[in-house]
Coordinates of C-alpha atoms (C1' of nucleotides) in Angstrom, one line a residue:
Chain A
X237 CA -6.5 -15.4 17.2
X238 CA -4.6 -13.6 14.5
X239 CA -6.0 -14.3 11.0
X240 CA -3.2 -14.5 8.5
X241 CA -3.3 -11.7 5.9
X242 CA -4.2 -12.9 2.5
X243 CA -1.5 -12.2 -0.1
X244 CA -2.4 -10.0 -3.0
X245 CA -1.7 -12.7 -5.6
X246 CA -3.9 -15.2 -3.7
X247 CA -6.7 -12.7 -3.6
X248 CA -6.4 -12.2 -7.4
X249 CA -6.5 -15.8 -8.0
X250 CA -9.5 -16.4 -5.7
X251 CA -11.5 -13.8 -7.7
X252 CA -10.6 -15.7 -10.9
X253 CA -11.7 -19.0 -9.3
X254 CA -15.0 -17.5 -8.4
X255 CA -15.6 -16.3 -11.9
X256 CA -14.7 -19.7 -13.4
X257 CA -16.9 -21.5 -11.0
X258 CA -19.8 -19.2 -11.9
X259 CA -19.3 -20.2 -15.5
X260 CA -19.1 -23.9 -14.6
X261 CA -22.3 -23.7 -12.7
X262 CA -24.0 -22.2 -15.8
X263 CA -22.8 -25.1 -17.7
X264 CA -24.4 -27.4 -15.2
X265 CA -21.2 -29.0 -14.1
X266 CA -21.7 -30.1 -10.4
X267 CA -18.4 -31.4 -9.3
X268 CA -14.7 -30.7 -10.2
X269 CA -11.3 -31.7 -9.1
X270 CA -8.6 -29.2 -8.1
X271 CA -6.6 -30.5 -11.1
X272 CA -9.3 -29.6 -13.5
X273 CA -10.3 -26.3 -12.0
X274 CA -6.7 -25.3 -11.7
X275 CA -6.2 -26.0 -15.4
X276 CA -9.1 -23.8 -16.2
X277 CA -7.7 -21.0 -14.1
X278 CA -4.2 -21.2 -15.5
X279 CA -2.6 -22.3 -12.2
X280 CA -1.0 -25.3 -10.5
X281 CA -3.5 -27.6 -8.5
X282 CA -1.4 -27.4 -5.4
X283 CA -1.6 -23.7 -5.5
X284 CA -5.3 -23.7 -5.9
X285 CA -5.7 -26.0 -2.9
X286 CA -3.4 -23.8 -0.9
X287 CA -5.3 -20.7 -1.9
X288 CA -8.5 -22.4 -0.8
X289 CA -7.2 -22.9 2.7
X290 CA -7.7 -19.2 3.2
X291 CA -11.4 -19.7 2.6
X292 CA -11.7 -22.8 4.6
X293 CA -12.0 -26.6 4.1
X294 CA -14.3 -27.0 1.2
X295 CA -13.5 -30.1 -0.7
X296 CA -14.2 -33.8 -0.2
X297 CA -11.1 -36.0 -0.1
X298 CA -11.1 -38.6 -2.9
X299 CA -13.9 -36.8 -4.7
X300 CA -13.1 -33.0 -5.3
X301 CA -15.3 -29.9 -5.0
X302 CA -18.9 -29.3 -5.3
X303 CA -19.1 -26.4 -7.8
X304 CA -22.1 -24.7 -6.2
X305 CA -21.0 -24.9 -2.7
X306 CA -17.4 -23.8 -3.5
X307 CA -18.7 -20.9 -5.5
X308 CA -21.0 -19.9 -2.7
X309 CA -18.2 -20.0 -0.2
X310 CA -15.9 -18.0 -2.3
X311 CA -18.6 -15.4 -3.1
X312 CA -19.2 -15.0 0.5
X313 CA -15.5 -14.8 1.4
X314 CA -14.9 -12.2 -1.2
X315 CA -17.7 -10.0 -0.1
X316 CA -19.8 -10.6 -3.2
X317 CA -22.9 -11.9 -1.4
X318 CA -23.9 -8.3 -0.7
X319 CA -24.4 -5.2 -2.9
X320 CA -22.1 -2.3 -2.9
X321 CA -22.6 1.4 -3.6
X322 CA -20.3 3.3 -5.9
X323 CA -19.6 6.9 -6.6
X324 CA -17.9 8.2 -9.7
X325 CA -15.2 10.9 -9.8
X326 CA -14.6 12.7 -13.0
X327 CA -17.1 12.7 -15.9
X328 CA -14.8 11.4 -18.7
X329 CA -16.1 9.4 -21.6
X330 CA -15.1 6.3 -19.6
X331 CA -17.0 7.6 -16.6
X332 CA -20.1 8.0 -18.7
X333 CA -19.7 4.6 -20.3
X334 CA -19.6 3.0 -16.8
X335 CA -22.7 5.0 -15.6
X336 CA -24.6 4.0 -18.6
X337 CA -23.5 0.4 -18.7
X338 CA -25.9 -2.0 -16.8
X339 CA -23.4 -4.8 -16.4
X340 CA -22.1 -3.6 -13.1
X341 CA -25.6 -3.4 -11.6
X342 CA -26.1 -7.1 -12.6
X343 CA -23.0 -7.8 -10.6
X344 CA -24.3 -5.9 -7.5
X345 CA -22.3 -2.7 -7.9
X346 CA -24.5 0.4 -8.0
X347 CA -23.5 4.0 -8.9
X348 CA -25.3 6.3 -6.5
X349 CA -23.8 9.6 -7.6
X350 CA -21.1 11.1 -9.8
X351 CA -18.9 14.1 -9.2
X352 CA -17.2 16.6 -11.5
X353 CA -15.5 19.8 -11.0
X354 CA -16.6 21.4 -14.3
X355 CA -19.7 23.7 -14.0
X356 CA -21.2 22.6 -17.4
X357 CA -21.5 18.9 -16.2
X358 CA -23.3 19.6 -12.9
X359 CA -26.9 18.4 -12.6
X360 CA -26.6 16.2 -15.7
X361 CA -28.1 12.8 -15.3
X362 CA -26.8 9.5 -16.8
X363 CA -28.9 6.4 -16.4
X364 CA -30.5 7.9 -13.4
X365 CA -27.3 8.9 -11.7
X366 CA -26.9 12.7 -11.0
X367 CA -23.7 14.6 -11.4
X368 CA -22.8 16.8 -8.5
X369 CA -20.2 19.5 -8.0
X370 CA -17.3 18.4 -5.8
X371 CA -18.3 21.1 -3.4
X372 CA -21.4 19.1 -2.7
X373 CA -19.6 16.0 -1.8
X374 CA -20.1 16.1 2.0
X375 CA -23.8 16.7 1.6
X376 CA -24.1 13.8 -0.8
X377 CA -22.1 11.5 1.4
X378 CA -24.4 12.3 4.4
X379 CA -27.4 11.3 2.3
X380 CA -26.2 8.0 1.0
X381 CA -24.0 5.1 2.1
X382 CA -21.0 4.9 -0.2
X383 CA -18.6 2.0 -0.3
X384 CA -16.3 2.4 -3.3
X385 CA -15.0 5.4 -5.2
X386 CA -14.3 5.0 -8.9
X387 CA -12.0 7.6 -10.4
X388 CA -12.4 8.2 -14.1
X389 CA -11.1 11.7 -14.4
X390 CA -8.8 12.4 -17.4
X391 CA -7.1 15.2 -15.5
X392 CA -6.1 15.8 -11.9
X393 CA -7.4 12.4 -10.7
X394 CA -5.8 13.2 -7.3
X395 CA -8.4 15.9 -6.5
X396 CA -11.0 13.1 -6.6
X397 CA -8.9 10.8 -4.5
X398 CA -8.4 13.5 -1.8
X399 CA -12.1 14.3 -1.8
X400 CA -13.0 10.7 -1.4
X401 CA -10.5 10.1 1.4
X402 CA -11.7 13.1 3.2
X403 CA -15.1 11.6 3.2
X404 CA -13.7 8.4 4.8
X405 CA -13.9 6.1 1.7
X406 CA -11.6 3.2 2.1
X407 CA -11.8 1.5 -1.3
X408 CA -10.9 3.2 -4.6
X409 CA -10.8 1.9 -8.2
X410 CA -8.7 4.3 -10.1
X411 CA -9.1 4.1 -13.8
X412 CA -7.3 7.3 -14.6
X413 CA -4.1 7.3 -16.5
X414 CA -2.0 8.2 -13.4
X415 CA -1.5 5.5 -10.8
X416 CA -2.4 6.8 -7.4
X417 CA -1.0 5.6 -4.0
X418 CA -1.5 6.3 -0.3
X419 CA 0.5 5.4 2.7
X420 CA -2.6 4.7 4.9
X421 CA -3.0 0.9 4.8
X422 CA -6.6 1.2 5.8
X423 CA -7.2 2.4 2.3
X424 CA -7.1 0.1 -0.7
X425 CA -6.6 1.5 -4.2
X426 CA -6.8 -0.7 -7.3
X427 CA -5.1 1.1 -10.3
X428 CA -5.9 0.1 -13.8
X429 CA -5.6 1.8 -17.2
X430 CA -5.6 0.6 -20.7
X431 CA -2.3 2.1 -21.6
X432 CA -0.7 0.4 -18.6
X433 CA -2.2 -2.9 -19.5
X434 CA -1.0 -2.6 -23.2
X435 CA 2.4 -1.6 -22.1
X436 CA 2.9 -4.9 -20.4
X437 CA 2.0 -6.5 -23.7
X438 CA 4.3 -4.2 -25.7
X439 CA 7.2 -5.3 -23.4
X440 CA 6.4 -8.9 -24.1
X441 CA 6.3 -8.3 -27.9
X442 CA 9.5 -6.4 -27.9
X443 CA 11.2 -8.9 -25.8
X444 CA 10.2 -11.9 -27.9
X445 CA 11.6 -10.1 -30.9
X446 CA 15.1 -10.5 -29.4
X447 CA 14.7 -14.2 -28.7
Chain B
X237 CA 24.3 -15.2 -22.6
X238 CA 20.9 -16.0 -20.9
X239 CA 19.1 -12.8 -20.0
X240 CA 17.1 -13.3 -16.7
X241 CA 13.5 -13.3 -17.1
X242 CA 11.8 -10.3 -15.7
X243 CA 9.3 -11.1 -12.9
X244 CA 5.7 -10.1 -13.5
X245 CA 5.5 -7.8 -10.5
X246 CA 8.7 -6.0 -11.6
X247 CA 7.3 -5.5 -15.0
X248 CA 4.1 -4.1 -13.5
X249 CA 6.2 -1.7 -11.3
X250 CA 8.4 -0.6 -14.2
X251 CA 5.2 0.4 -16.2
X252 CA 4.3 2.5 -13.2
X253 CA 7.7 4.1 -12.9
X254 CA 7.5 5.1 -16.6
X255 CA 4.1 6.7 -16.2
X256 CA 5.2 8.6 -13.0
X257 CA 8.4 9.8 -14.8
X258 CA 6.4 11.1 -17.7
X259 CA 4.4 13.2 -15.3
X260 CA 7.5 14.5 -13.5
X261 CA 8.9 15.5 -16.9
X262 CA 5.7 17.5 -17.6
X263 CA 6.2 19.2 -14.3
X264 CA 9.7 20.1 -15.4
X265 CA 11.4 18.1 -12.7
X266 CA 14.8 17.2 -14.1
X267 CA 16.4 15.0 -11.4
X268 CA 15.1 12.7 -8.7
X269 CA 16.4 10.2 -6.1
X270 CA 15.3 6.6 -5.8
X271 CA 13.9 7.5 -2.4
X272 CA 11.6 10.2 -3.8
X273 CA 10.6 8.4 -7.0
X274 CA 9.9 5.2 -4.9
X275 CA 7.7 7.3 -2.6
X276 CA 5.6 8.5 -5.6
X277 CA 5.3 5.0 -6.8
X278 CA 4.3 3.4 -3.6
X279 CA 7.3 1.2 -3.2
X280 CA 10.5 0.9 -1.3
X281 CA 13.6 2.6 -2.7
X282 CA 15.8 -0.5 -2.6
X283 CA 13.2 -2.3 -4.7
X284 CA 13.0 0.5 -7.2
X285 CA 16.8 0.4 -7.6
X286 CA 16.7 -3.4 -7.9
X287 CA 13.9 -3.3 -10.5
X288 CA 16.0 -0.8 -12.5
X289 CA 18.9 -3.2 -12.8
X290 CA 16.7 -5.1 -15.3
X291 CA 16.8 -2.0 -17.5
X292 CA 20.4 -1.2 -17.0
X293 CA 22.7 1.1 -15.0
X294 CA 20.9 4.4 -15.2
X295 CA 21.6 6.6 -12.1
X296 CA 24.5 8.7 -11.0
X297 CA 26.0 7.7 -7.6
X298 CA 25.6 10.4 -5.0
X299 CA 23.2 12.3 -7.3
X300 CA 20.1 10.3 -8.4
X301 CA 18.4 9.8 -11.8
X302 CA 17.9 12.2 -14.6
X303 CA 14.2 12.1 -15.2
X304 CA 14.3 12.5 -18.9
X305 CA 17.0 9.9 -19.6
X306 CA 15.4 7.4 -17.2
X307 CA 12.1 7.9 -18.8
X308 CA 13.6 7.4 -22.2
X309 CA 15.4 4.2 -21.1
X310 CA 12.2 2.8 -19.6
X311 CA 10.2 3.7 -22.6
X312 CA 12.5 1.9 -24.8
X313 CA 12.9 -1.1 -22.5
X314 CA 9.1 -1.5 -22.3
X315 CA 8.6 -1.3 -26.1
X316 CA 6.9 2.0 -26.0
X317 CA 9.2 3.8 -28.3
X318 CA 7.3 2.3 -31.2
X319 CA 3.7 2.1 -32.2
X320 CA 1.6 -0.9 -32.1
X321 CA -1.3 -2.1 -34.1
X322 CA -4.5 -3.5 -32.5
X323 CA -7.5 -5.4 -33.5
X324 CA -10.7 -5.6 -31.6
X325 CA -12.7 -8.8 -31.0
X326 CA -16.4 -8.4 -30.0
X327 CA -18.3 -5.2 -30.7
X328 CA -19.7 -4.6 -27.2
X329 CA -20.3 -1.1 -25.7
X330 CA -16.8 -1.3 -24.2
X331 CA -15.4 -2.2 -27.6
X332 CA -17.2 0.7 -29.3
X333 CA -16.0 3.0 -26.5
X334 CA -12.3 1.9 -27.1
X335 CA -12.6 2.4 -30.9
X336 CA -14.1 5.8 -30.5
X337 CA -11.7 7.0 -27.8
X338 CA -8.7 8.9 -29.0
X339 CA -6.6 8.4 -25.9
X340 CA -5.0 5.1 -27.0
X341 CA -3.9 6.7 -30.3
X342 CA -2.1 9.4 -28.4
X343 CA -0.2 6.6 -26.6
X344 CA 0.8 4.9 -29.8
X345 CA -1.8 2.1 -29.9
X346 CA -3.9 2.0 -33.1
X347 CA -6.9 0.0 -33.8
X348 CA -6.7 -1.3 -37.4
X349 CA -9.8 -3.5 -37.5
X350 CA -12.6 -4.9 -35.5
X351 CA -14.3 -8.3 -35.7
X352 CA -17.8 -9.4 -34.7
X353 CA -19.7 -12.6 -35.3
X354 CA -23.2 -10.9 -35.6
X355 CA -24.3 -10.1 -39.2
X356 CA -25.9 -6.8 -38.3
X357 CA -22.6 -5.2 -37.1
X358 CA -20.5 -6.2 -40.2
X359 CA -19.3 -3.1 -42.3
X360 CA -20.1 -0.6 -39.6
X361 CA -17.3 1.9 -39.1
X362 CA -16.4 3.5 -35.8
X363 CA -13.8 6.3 -35.8
X364 CA -12.5 5.1 -39.1
X365 CA -12.2 1.5 -38.0
X366 CA -14.2 -1.1 -40.1
X367 CA -16.0 -4.0 -38.5
X368 CA -15.4 -7.4 -40.3
X369 CA -16.9 -10.8 -40.0
X370 CA -14.8 -13.4 -38.1
X371 CA -14.8 -15.3 -41.4
X372 CA -12.8 -12.5 -43.0
X373 CA -10.1 -12.6 -40.3
X374 CA -7.3 -14.3 -42.3
X375 CA -8.0 -11.9 -45.2
X376 CA -7.6 -8.9 -42.9
X377 CA -4.5 -10.3 -41.2
X378 CA -2.9 -10.7 -44.5
X379 CA -3.5 -7.1 -45.4
X380 CA -2.3 -5.5 -42.2
X381 CA 0.3 -6.1 -39.5
X382 CA -1.3 -6.8 -36.2
X383 CA 0.5 -6.8 -32.9
X384 CA -2.2 -7.1 -30.1
X385 CA -5.7 -8.5 -30.0
X386 CA -8.2 -6.7 -27.6
X387 CA -11.2 -8.8 -26.7
X388 CA -14.2 -7.0 -25.6
X389 CA -16.9 -9.6 -26.4
X390 CA -19.7 -9.8 -23.9
X391 CA -20.3 -13.4 -24.8
X392 CA -18.1 -16.3 -25.9
X393 CA -14.8 -14.3 -25.7
X394 CA -13.0 -17.6 -26.3
X395 CA -14.0 -17.7 -30.0
X396 CA -12.1 -14.4 -30.5
X397 CA -9.2 -15.7 -28.6
X398 CA -9.0 -18.8 -30.8
X399 CA -9.4 -16.8 -33.9
X400 CA -6.6 -14.5 -32.9
X401 CA -4.3 -17.3 -31.9
X402 CA -4.9 -19.1 -35.2
X403 CA -3.7 -15.9 -36.9
X404 CA -0.4 -16.1 -34.9
X405 CA -1.2 -13.2 -32.5
X406 CA 1.1 -13.4 -29.4
X407 CA -0.4 -10.6 -27.2
X408 CA -4.0 -10.4 -26.0
X409 CA -5.7 -7.9 -23.9
X410 CA -8.8 -9.6 -22.6
X411 CA -11.5 -7.2 -21.3
X412 CA -14.3 -9.7 -21.3
X413 CA -15.9 -10.8 -18.0
X414 CA -14.4 -14.3 -18.3
X415 CA -10.6 -14.6 -17.7
X416 CA -8.8 -16.5 -20.5
X417 CA -5.7 -18.7 -20.3
X418 CA -3.4 -20.6 -22.6
X419 CA -0.7 -23.1 -22.0
X420 CA 1.5 -21.8 -24.7
X421 CA 4.1 -19.5 -23.0
X422 CA 4.8 -17.7 -26.3
X423 CA 1.4 -16.1 -25.9
X424 CA 0.8 -13.5 -23.3
X425 CA -2.7 -12.6 -22.1
X426 CA -3.6 -9.7 -19.8
X427 CA -7.0 -10.2 -18.2
X428 CA -8.9 -7.3 -16.8
X429 CA -12.5 -6.7 -16.0
X430 CA -14.4 -4.1 -13.9
X431 CA -16.2 -6.7 -11.8
X432 CA -13.0 -8.5 -11.0
X433 CA -11.2 -5.3 -9.9
X434 CA -14.3 -4.3 -7.8
X435 CA -14.3 -7.8 -6.2
X436 CA -10.8 -7.3 -4.8
X437 CA -12.1 -4.0 -3.2
X438 CA -15.3 -5.7 -1.9
X439 CA -13.1 -8.4 -0.2
X440 CA -11.1 -5.6 1.4
X441 CA -14.2 -3.9 2.7
X442 CA -15.8 -7.0 4.0
X443 CA -12.6 -8.0 5.7
X444 CA -12.0 -4.6 7.4
X445 CA -15.6 -4.9 8.8
X446 CA -14.3 -7.8 11.0
X447 CA -11.4 -5.9 12.4
Chain C
dA272 C1' 28.1 14.2 1.6
dA273 C1' 24.9 12.0 -0.9
dG274 C1' 22.8 8.3 -3.1
dT275 C1' 23.4 4.4 -6.4
dG276 C1' 24.2 -0.6 -7.3
dT277 C1' 24.3 -5.0 -5.3
dG278 C1' 25.7 -9.2 -2.7
dA279 C1' 23.8 -11.2 1.4
dA280 C1' 20.1 -11.9 4.6
dC281 C1' 15.6 -12.4 5.2
dT282 C1' 10.8 -13.0 3.9
dT283 C1' 7.3 -14.7 1.2
dT284 C1' 5.3 -17.7 -2.2
dT285 C1' 5.2 -21.8 -4.8
dT286 C1' 5.7 -26.6 -5.5
dC287 C1' 6.4 -31.2 -3.9
dA288 C1' 5.0 -35.3 -1.9
dC289 C1' 2.3 -37.9 0.9
dA290 C1' -0.7 -38.8 5.1
dG291 C1' -5.3 -39.3 5.7
dC292 C1' -10.2 -39.2 4.6
dT293 C1' -14.2 -40.8 1.6
Chain D
dA225 C1' -8.5 -45.9 -5.5
dG226 C1' -8.7 -41.3 -5.7
dC227 C1' -8.1 -36.6 -4.5
dT228 C1' -7.8 -33.2 -0.8
dG229 C1' -5.2 -30.7 2.8
dT230 C1' -0.8 -29.6 4.4
dG231 C1' 3.9 -29.9 6.5
dA232 C1' 8.4 -29.6 4.5
dA233 C1' 11.5 -28.3 0.6
dA234 C1' 12.5 -25.3 -3.0
dA235 C1' 12.2 -21.1 -5.4
dA236 C1' 11.4 -16.4 -5.9
dG237 C1' 11.1 -11.9 -4.3
dT238 C1' 12.1 -8.2 -1.0
dT239 C1' 14.8 -5.6 2.1
dC240 C1' 19.1 -4.6 4.4
dA241 C1' 23.3 -2.5 4.6
dC242 C1' 27.4 -0.8 2.8
dA243 C1' 31.2 -0.4 -0.7
dC244 C1' 31.8 2.7 -4.1
dT245 C1' 31.3 6.7 -7.2
dT246 C1' 30.6 11.4 -8.2

DNA sequence: AAGTGTGAACTTTTTCACAGCT
DNA sequence: AGCTGTGAAAAAGTTCACACTT
């Protein structure tokens, strides 16, 4: 049986639903309708229900959704019931910020190693994470299981991408200024940078001037 | 004449085209075909050409695009020919990182003020940017022109959103963990957080296990 | 000859609307 | 009576394919 591929936008929304459900659970809300949950997620209720069909049948007709069980299903569906190991590529200020920040650990994402191509950074330790030379990458990848590569290099991010792909990594969060792409559909890259996000807003502001 | 609203995905791609063109210009590449530019941006060439129709007629038939002039048109179209003033909401480690980082200034985004609701942070200065109490917000907004609000609060991001909207801000970059939404379509919110981005990757990894 | 710009065809996504379960 | 789950309809987005310009 061929499982229908989940659309990118649906995935994006499912991730939001999960986060909003976690907050609802903290607020001790036990049950919610698609209408109300959709409102809190900025979407249409029919869309929310349709999105949830990818996860499975989870509501009770005439009643709504149990917050705790829907959260649990979504968390499981999105692969967030397990922990994931990260490596960092490129020791920029943002890279150091991420290594030192404890928030990702709380969410189950653990940096296991960092890589940099500049001699002066090698063997430094940030929050218990060692910085290795890119030359040592195959040695490091043999010693630990790595799931996700996070690229924070300010220059030549593509050298980290290439090194990660050579090691067989299939998931990359690219936080460098330059968006990165690969043809290989077995590899997933998420591109984000602050200037890119701000540019979408600057378009919006410029455009609303004209109105 | 009613100008057709630009789709969200098209906007996202246009922002990428601009960044890739800037890099091409740095590499002294003067001319490029839609085929080649599309390849570098991870899209189909017909889509790239269609996307560019929102910007205007910019290529030369039989030849391709002039990198410099296309970059210039896109930059202008996206509102990046001008500078924009930012304010920060919530003095988290990420907030401090952004204030201290010079990269955004290089791109034409300037933090003018920061706000925090915790007494102990008021009047601190980071990289020349002063931290104000939320109570002082209307005073600060009267003194300076503000274009974009950047929310980096680790808790209760919605209080900063509300304060910014009360001051008439129309563009928000929300970097807190909780996605934020508003009904008012004259307000644009970009939501991003590291855990959300990583969750998309964790779904991908979990899903490819099954294959 | 080469490669853009664009209607038309196709595909995907969203919304509607209601049958059916609790 | 109320709200989910889902086919069917509508809308939106993508790709094709070629006329047209340089």
